[in-house]
Amino acid sequence: MLRIGLTGGIGSGKSTVAALFAAYGIPVIDADVIAHRLTLPGASATQQIVEVFGTDIAAAGGAIDRQRLAQRVFANPAERARLEEILHPLIHAEMLREQEGLTVPYCLLVIPLLIEARQQDLVDRVLVVDVDEHTQLARAQARGGRREAEIRAILGAQVGRAQRLKLADDCITNSGDLAALKSQIGALHLKYLALSAEKHGGR
């Protein structure tokens, strides 16, 4: 099974791309979904995060207030590193676990910080969703819940567009309409099926 690592900056459209691959029946394993699960009340990472960052980042009911925590860590690289030390090994292990038993030509691993966290060992190919920074800002603001300063802090914590593209095996340009996006994904789907068949000798 080929493992395709989907990554891209904030507001690039990773969730939309993942949903379109899922429409072909491709399993999608999403690091953000796993991180959310790990920070629910009583989950494995929740108590560790509260111990490190204090009770003020806990929401009502005992879950982690993800927005409040994000505001803290993206404003402070040292605190971001402490959070990653807690979450990344747990996410890594869970992504491996979710791949067990899959019998498909390829799966999609959605990892926003794939390059930043040096997690390329999890995947066989890196697929980057690419848009310009202006589009990223506009889309991230349109989703609501984050101020421009916070979005720019997140952008600053991510690798630059040029570096991301340099490390990509494949790239989706998501600056057009939905039809253009679907066309690119359809072509990549056929490519990944062919690569998987080649990898496994046509089996």
XYZ file of N, CA and C in Angstrom:
609
model
N 0.841 -1.202 0.000
C 0.000 0.000 0.000
C 0.874 1.248 0.000
N 0.582 2.144 -0.918
C 1.263 3.432 -0.939
C 0.685 4.339 0.145
N 1.544 5.105 0.783
C 1.098 6.078 1.777
C 1.392 7.468 1.228
N 0.326 8.221 0.949
C 0.456 9.559 0.390
C 0.281 10.574 1.510
N 1.305 11.382 1.737
C 1.241 12.395 2.783
C 0.746 13.712 2.220
N -0.449 14.098 2.620
C -1.046 15.351 2.148
C -0.720 16.469 3.129
N -0.123 17.539 2.631
C 0.224 18.660 3.491
C 0.022 19.969 2.739
N 0.119 21.061 3.467
C -0.077 22.394 2.902
C -0.283 23.369 4.037
N -0.117 24.629 3.755
C -0.274 25.651 4.786
C -1.722 25.849 5.190
N -1.921 26.620 6.240
C -3.263 26.947 6.707
C -4.059 27.610 5.572
N -5.307 27.205 5.419
C -6.165 27.800 4.402
C -5.909 27.324 2.983
N -5.088 26.291 2.822
C -4.765 25.833 1.469
C -5.851 24.934 0.876
N -6.675 24.347 1.742
C -7.752 23.490 1.250
C -7.515 22.007 1.432
N -6.721 21.640 2.427
C -6.398 20.228 2.655
C -7.652 19.392 2.919
N -8.574 19.921 3.704
C -9.781 19.158 4.041
C -10.632 18.891 2.807
N -10.739 19.877 1.932
C -11.500 19.698 0.695
C -10.842 18.649 -0.186
N -9.523 18.729 -0.314
C -8.785 17.753 -1.119
C -8.960 16.350 -0.546
N -8.842 16.222 0.771
C -8.987 14.915 1.405
C -10.377 14.338 1.156
N -11.400 15.180 1.241
C -12.769 14.714 1.016
C -12.955 14.222 -0.421
N -12.307 14.863 -1.364
C -12.428 14.453 -2.759
C -11.710 13.131 -3.012
N -10.588 12.910 -2.350
C -9.946 11.594 -2.438
C -10.815 10.526 -1.772
N -11.415 10.876 -0.641
C -12.277 9.924 0.065
C -13.461 9.496 -0.797
N -13.913 10.390 -1.685
C -15.021 10.067 -2.582
C -14.666 8.926 -3.538
N -13.375 8.676 -3.736
C -12.927 7.538 -4.552
C -12.796 6.264 -3.707
N -13.161 6.349 -2.439
C -13.048 5.196 -1.555
C -11.689 5.046 -0.912
N -10.893 6.122 -0.952
C -9.545 6.083 -0.391
C -9.600 6.393 1.113
N -9.020 5.541 1.963
C -8.997 5.837 3.397
C -8.201 7.109 3.683
N -8.749 7.945 4.542
C -8.088 9.192 4.940
C -7.799 9.128 6.434
N -6.536 9.285 6.783
C -6.108 9.306 8.179
C -5.593 10.711 8.455
N -6.295 11.433 9.308
C -6.068 12.869 9.480
C -5.426 13.156 10.836
N -4.234 13.754 10.821
C -3.527 14.051 12.067
C -4.312 15.006 12.954
N -5.008 15.984 12.363
C -5.786 16.924 13.165
C -6.961 16.242 13.853
N -7.605 15.309 13.158
C -8.709 14.548 13.762
C -8.190 13.729 14.927
N -7.025 13.109 14.745
C -6.418 12.322 15.826
C -6.052 13.227 16.994
N -5.461 14.399 16.700
C -5.085 15.329 17.767
C -6.308 15.768 18.561
N -7.409 16.011 17.870
C -8.654 16.386 18.567
C -9.100 15.256 19.490
N -9.033 14.035 19.008
C -9.435 12.883 19.807
C -8.533 12.715 21.036
N -7.252 13.005 20.849
C -6.295 12.848 21.944
C -6.455 13.906 23.032
N -7.189 14.986 22.734
C -7.347 16.074 23.700
C -8.771 16.192 24.230
N -9.555 15.127 24.066
C -10.893 15.089 24.657
C -10.778 14.792 26.150
N -11.840 14.978 26.918
C -11.787 14.681 28.350
C -11.348 13.241 28.610
N -10.346 13.086 29.452
C -9.870 11.761 29.822
C -8.964 11.103 28.803
N -8.693 11.761 27.672
C -7.844 11.177 26.636
C -6.379 11.215 27.045
N -5.557 10.459 26.318
C -4.178 10.228 26.752
C -3.339 11.498 26.848
N -3.586 12.474 25.984
C -2.745 13.677 25.995
C -3.290 14.783 26.884
N -4.565 14.715 27.222
C -5.210 15.842 27.897
C -4.548 16.189 29.224
N -4.349 15.191 30.076
C -3.771 15.454 31.387
C -2.340 15.969 31.273
N -1.570 15.400 30.338
C -0.191 15.874 30.144
C -0.161 17.350 29.740
N -1.073 17.728 28.847
C -1.103 19.111 28.371
C -1.498 20.056 29.497
N -2.476 19.670 30.299
C -2.909 20.503 31.423
C -1.770 20.654 32.433
N -1.040 19.577 32.678
C 0.073 19.640 33.625
C 1.162 20.601 33.144
N 1.390 20.631 31.837
C 2.450 21.472 31.285
C 2.004 22.925 31.121
N 0.758 23.128 30.646
C 0.309 24.474 30.268
C -0.655 25.115 31.264
N -1.113 24.347 32.242
C -1.980 24.911 33.263
C -3.460 24.671 32.988
N -4.247 24.804 34.043
C -5.675 24.504 33.949
C -6.450 25.534 33.131
N -5.836 26.685 32.852
C -6.563 27.714 32.107
C -6.771 27.347 30.637
N -6.074 26.294 30.139
C -6.301 25.892 28.748
C -7.299 24.731 28.671
N -7.917 24.385 29.805
C -8.953 23.350 29.802
C -10.317 24.006 29.609
N -11.099 23.441 28.714
C -12.453 23.940 28.468
C -13.422 23.292 29.451
N -14.641 23.779 29.444
C -15.674 23.168 30.289
C -15.847 21.719 29.886
N -15.925 20.849 30.883
C -16.090 19.430 30.608
C -14.793 18.657 30.610
N -13.666 19.375 30.652
C -12.386 18.695 30.775
C -11.594 18.527 29.494
N -12.144 18.927 28.358
C -11.380 18.873 27.106
C -10.402 20.041 27.062
N -9.471 19.988 26.117
C -8.537 21.087 25.906
C -9.214 22.154 25.044
N -9.099 23.412 25.458
C -9.572 24.515 24.620
C -8.527 24.710 23.529
N -8.772 24.108 22.378
C -7.773 24.069 21.319
C -7.431 25.455 20.777
N -8.418 26.323 20.704
C -8.145 27.667 20.187
C -7.271 28.462 21.152
N -7.573 28.362 22.440
C -6.765 29.071 23.432
C -5.336 28.534 23.461
N -5.221 27.214 23.369
C -3.891 26.605 23.358
C -3.118 27.023 22.113
N -3.801 27.064 20.973
C -3.141 27.473 19.727
C -2.629 28.901 19.826
N -3.420 29.774 20.415
C -2.997 31.163 20.559
C -1.709 31.264 21.373
N -1.597 30.420 22.393
C -0.396 30.433 23.228
C 0.813 29.893 22.487
N 0.673 28.722 21.870
C 1.856 28.056 21.330
C 2.352 28.697 20.039
N 1.456 29.278 19.239
C 1.926 29.899 18.012
C 2.542 31.272 18.278
N 2.363 31.783 19.484
C 3.009 33.031 19.866
C 4.330 32.775 20.588
N 4.628 31.511 20.877
C 5.805 31.183 21.671
C 6.425 29.876 21.164
N 7.513 29.942 20.395
C 8.115 28.730 19.826
C 8.503 27.689 20.867
N 8.944 28.129 22.052
C 9.335 27.168 23.086
C 8.120 26.376 23.570
N 7.005 27.057 23.750
C 5.799 26.361 24.183
C 5.261 25.460 23.077
N 5.401 25.897 21.824
C 4.970 25.045 20.719
C 5.780 23.757 20.706
N 7.080 23.860 20.961
C 7.940 22.677 20.985
C 7.529 21.733 22.113
N 7.144 22.294 23.253
C 6.713 21.452 24.376
C 5.425 20.700 24.034
N 4.502 21.388 23.355
C 3.263 20.731 22.951
C 3.546 19.622 21.942
N 4.427 19.898 20.994
C 4.746 18.896 19.969
C 5.417 17.672 20.582
N 6.211 17.875 21.634
C 6.839 16.741 22.312
C 5.796 15.798 22.914
N 4.671 16.364 23.318
C 3.585 15.549 23.875
C 2.781 14.879 22.759
N 2.363 15.682 21.787
C 1.391 15.200 20.799
C 1.985 14.381 19.666
N 3.123 14.794 19.138
C 3.607 14.158 17.916
C 3.858 12.653 18.047
N 4.489 12.168 19.137
C 4.661 10.716 19.247
C 3.325 9.968 19.329
N 2.343 10.561 20.023
C 1.036 9.921 20.134
C 0.313 9.893 18.792
N 0.386 10.999 18.053
C -0.238 11.059 16.728
C 0.444 10.072 15.784
N 1.756 10.029 15.838
C 2.532 9.126 14.995
C 2.091 7.678 15.232
N 2.012 7.286 16.483
C 1.618 5.914 16.817
C 0.195 5.608 16.363
N -0.702 6.571 16.528
C -2.099 6.362 16.139
C -2.244 6.278 14.624
N -1.466 7.053 13.890
C -1.525 6.981 12.427
C -1.048 5.615 11.937
N -0.034 5.089 12.565
C 0.423 3.749 12.210
C -0.643 2.707 12.540
N -1.279 2.863 13.694
C -2.301 1.911 14.101
C -3.467 1.907 13.127
N -3.881 3.096 12.657
C -5.025 3.182 11.760
C -4.738 2.598 10.375
N -3.463 2.433 10.054
C -3.116 1.815 8.769
C -3.180 0.292 8.815
N -3.151 -0.268 10.024
C -3.122 -1.722 10.163
C -4.380 -2.348 9.560
N -4.176 -3.356 8.760
C -5.300 -4.085 8.191
C -5.886 -3.486 6.931
N -5.398 -2.323 6.498
C -5.925 -1.730 5.264
C -5.458 -2.557 4.059
N -6.379 -2.864 3.174
C -6.052 -3.630 1.970
C -6.494 -2.838 0.739
N -5.902 -1.685 0.568
C -6.237 -0.781 -0.530
C -4.951 -0.417 -1.265
N -5.064 0.056 -2.512
C -3.844 0.426 -3.242
C -3.057 1.548 -2.572
N -3.788 2.525 -2.019
C -3.102 3.609 -1.321
C -4.025 4.252 -0.306
N -3.433 4.936 0.654
C -4.212 5.705 1.630
C -3.624 7.108 1.706
N -4.421 8.004 2.265
C -4.024 9.410 2.370
C -3.805 9.750 3.838
N -2.617 10.252 4.150
C -2.305 10.707 5.503
C -2.261 12.229 5.478
N -3.218 12.868 6.121
C -3.283 14.327 6.146
C -2.474 14.817 7.342
N -1.326 15.426 7.063
C -0.413 15.849 8.125
C 0.006 17.294 7.853
N -0.689 18.271 8.454
C -0.356 19.673 8.191
C 1.110 20.015 8.446
N 1.694 19.422 9.485
C 3.093 19.716 9.836
C 4.023 18.584 9.417
N 3.711 17.941 8.323
C 4.514 16.819 7.829
C 5.986 17.205 7.694
N 6.247 18.333 7.069
C 7.623 18.758 6.824
C 8.232 19.377 8.079
N 7.455 20.219 8.759
C 7.961 20.895 9.955
C 8.356 19.888 11.044
N 7.563 18.812 11.169
C 7.819 17.810 12.206
C 8.726 16.683 11.716
N 9.208 16.809 10.473
C 10.106 15.810 9.881
C 9.481 14.404 9.969
N 8.239 14.306 9.526
C 7.532 13.030 9.594
C 7.428 12.351 8.227
N 8.349 12.678 7.339
C 8.317 12.074 6.017
C 8.490 10.559 6.050
N 9.034 10.026 7.166
C 9.187 8.578 7.272
C 7.840 7.857 7.327
N 6.776 8.615 7.592
C 5.438 8.027 7.649
C 4.853 7.776 6.264
N 5.419 8.392 5.234
C 4.774 8.371 3.916
C 5.763 7.944 2.826
N 5.182 7.535 1.683
C 5.988 7.183 0.516
C 6.114 8.352 -0.458
N 5.094 9.217 -0.479
C 5.110 10.389 -1.360
C 4.508 11.575 -0.616
N 5.020 12.762 -0.924
C 4.507 13.996 -0.326
C 3.676 14.733 -1.378
N 2.410 14.972 -1.037
C 1.499 15.716 -1.905
C 1.200 17.054 -1.248
N 1.570 18.134 -1.909
C 1.389 19.482 -1.369
C 0.202 20.153 -2.044
N -0.683 20.742 -1.221
C -1.738 21.612 -1.732
C -1.186 23.029 -1.673
N -1.104 23.664 -2.831
C -0.421 24.955 -2.917
C -1.375 26.082 -3.278
N -1.299 27.173 -2.506
C -1.984 28.429 -2.836
C -1.070 29.576 -2.405
N -1.336 30.771 -2.890
C -0.539 31.915 -2.465
C -0.976 32.385 -1.080
N -0.125 33.174 -0.428
C -0.384 33.592 0.951
C -1.653 34.431 1.073
N -1.921 35.284 0.103
C -3.133 36.106 0.140
C -4.377 35.222 0.194
N -4.383 34.158 -0.610
C -5.526 33.235 -0.618
C -5.618 32.487 0.708
N -4.478 32.085 1.250
C -4.473 31.418 2.551
C -5.139 32.290 3.611
N -4.715 33.548 3.675
C -5.268 34.466 4.670
C -6.775 34.627 4.494
N -7.193 34.839 3.259
C -8.612 35.063 2.987
C -9.446 33.848 3.378
N -8.974 32.664 3.034
C -9.735 31.450 3.343
C -9.750 31.171 4.840
N -8.606 31.351 5.492
C -8.544 31.093 6.934
C -9.443 32.056 7.698
N -9.498 33.318 7.271
C -10.373 34.292 7.919
C -11.839 33.985 7.644
N -12.133 33.521 6.438
C -13.519 33.203 6.078
C -14.067 32.053 6.906
N -13.177 31.147 7.340
C -13.622 30.030 8.175
C -14.051 30.514 9.551
N -13.569 31.691 9.948
C -13.962 32.274 11.230
C -13.170 31.715 12.401
N -13.251 32.437 13.510
C -12.640 31.957 14.747
C -11.205 32.384 14.966
N -10.553 32.937 13.947
C -9.166 33.354 14.110
C -8.973 34.760 13.551
N -8.213 35.549 14.292
C -7.877 36.899 13.834
C -6.698 36.837 12.871
N -6.524 37.903 12.095
C -5.440 37.917 11.108
C -4.083 37.731 11.781
N -3.881 38.360 12.943
C -2.592 38.237 13.630
C -2.306 36.786 14.001
N -3.341 36.065 14.417
C -3.162 34.656 14.792
C -2.847 33.818 13.557
N -3.528 34.104 12.454
C -3.279 33.363 11.216
C -1.850 33.601 10.749
N -1.403 34.855 10.839
C -0.033 35.162 10.414
C 0.989 34.477 11.330
N 0.659 34.331 12.609
C 1.558 33.620 13.523
C 1.670 32.150 13.129
N 0.564 31.563 12.718
C 0.579 30.172 12.268
C 1.393 30.046 10.982
N 1.180 30.981 10.053
C 1.963 30.987 8.816
C 3.458 31.084 9.114
N 3.795 31.912 10.099
C 5.195 32.084 10.453
C 5.820 30.841 11.053
N 4.985 29.992 11.659
C 5.485 28.766 12.273
C 5.615 27.627 11.262
N 5.013 27.799 10.099
C 5.065 26.769 9.073
C 6.211 27.051 8.106
N 6.674 26.002 7.428
C 7.744 26.208 6.445
C 7.209 27.082 5.317
N 8.105 27.752 4.635
C 7.705 28.625 3.545
C 7.195 27.848 2.342
N 6.446 28.547 1.520
C 5.850 27.928 0.334
C 6.913 27.303 -0.570
N 8.017 28.007 -0.795
C 9.065 27.509 -1.687
C 9.676 26.214 -1.168
N 9.922 26.158 0.137
C 10.516 24.949 0.713
C 9.556 23.781 0.624
N 8.270 24.050 0.881
C 7.268 22.992 0.816
C 7.198 22.406 -0.597
N 7.198 23.294 -1.600
C 7.128 22.832 -2.987
C 8.390 22.078 -3.391
N 9.521 22.492 -2.857
C 10.790 21.823 -3.177
C 10.778 20.370 -2.705
N 10.095 20.105 -1.608
C 10.074 18.764 -1.031
C 8.899 17.922 -1.522
N 8.057 18.499 -2.386
C 6.869 17.788 -2.857
C 7.212 16.793 -3.963
N 6.586 15.620 -3.901
C 6.622 14.688 -5.023
C 5.516 15.026 -6.020
N 4.404 15.511 -5.489
C 3.254 15.894 -6.308
C 2.678 17.179 -5.747
N 1.993 17.931 -6.584
C 1.441 19.213 -6.148
C 0.059 19.426 -6.746
N -0.846 19.934 -5.925
C -2.170 20.361 -6.364
C -2.219 21.876 -6.235
N -2.557 22.572 -7.308
C -2.742 24.015 -7.258
C -4.215 24.287 -6.981
N -4.489 24.838 -5.818
C -5.878 25.022 -5.390
C -6.282 26.495 -5.431
N -6.009 27.137 -6.541
C -6.382 28.544 -6.683
C -7.521 28.737 -7.683
N -8.013 27.637 -8.245
C -9.094 27.723 -9.213
C -10.421 27.303 -8.620
N -11.330 26.851 -9.496
C -12.649 26.444 -9.019
C -12.658 24.959 -8.667
N -13.803 24.475 -8.197
C -13.921 23.093 -7.742
C -13.701 22.110 -8.887
N -14.162 22.462 -10.072
C -13.984 21.573 -11.227
C -12.507 21.347 -11.524
N -11.715 22.425 -11.437
C -10.279 22.306 -11.675
C -9.622 21.441 -10.607
N -10.080 21.595 -9.371
C -9.536 20.796 -8.272
C -9.865 19.318 -8.474
N -11.115 19.032 -8.833
C -11.526 17.640 -9.055
C -10.733 17.004 -10.187
N -10.450 17.782 -11.223
C -9.689 17.263 -12.352
C -8.281 16.850 -11.927
N -7.634 17.682 -11.121
C -6.285 17.363 -10.642
C -6.291 16.116 -9.767
N -7.300 16.009 -8.901
C -7.365 14.873 -7.992
C -7.672 13.587 -8.758
N -8.530 13.688 -9.760
C -8.810 12.517 -10.578
C -7.561 11.991 -11.265
N -6.732 12.892 -11.783
C -5.482 12.488 -12.435
C -4.510 11.865 -11.436
N -4.429 12.441 -10.244
C -3.539 11.892 -9.215
C -4.030 10.537 -8.725
N -5.339 10.376 -8.627
C -5.902 9.087 -8.209
C -5.446 7.983 -9.170
N -5.538 8.232 -10.457
C -5.098 7.243 -11.446
C -3.594 7.007 -11.340
N -2.848 8.070 -11.110
C -1.389 7.950 -10.961
C -1.040 7.076 -9.762
N -1.713 7.291 -8.637
C -1.393 6.527 -7.431
C -1.805 5.061 -7.573
N -2.901 4.802 -8.264
C -3.289 3.420 -8.531
C -2.207 2.723 -9.361
N -1.703 3.429 -10.385
C -0.663 2.856 -11.232
C 0.632 2.640 -10.452
N 1.000 3.601 -9.634
C 2.226 3.470 -8.833
C 2.110 2.319 -7.841
N 0.932 2.152 -7.260
C 0.725 1.063 -6.319
C 0.832 -0.284 -7.022
N 0.230 -0.381 -8.204
C 0.314 -1.627 -8.968
C 1.764 -1.939 -9.353
N 2.500 -0.896 -9.717
C 3.910 -1.067 -10.065
C 4.723 -1.523 -8.850
N 4.433 -0.918 -7.702
C 5.137 -1.250 -6.462
C 4.947 -2.717 -6.094
N 3.750 -3.211 -6.329
C 3.424 -4.579 -5.927
C 3.448 -5.560 -7.102
N 4.102 -5.168 -8.158
C 4.299 -6.074 -9.271
C 3.023 -6.490 -9.980
N 2.025 -5.538 -9.966
C 0.782 -5.841 -10.652
C -0.183 -6.690 -9.858
N 0.207 -7.036 -8.611
C -0.702 -7.847 -7.779
C -1.851 -7.015 -7.245
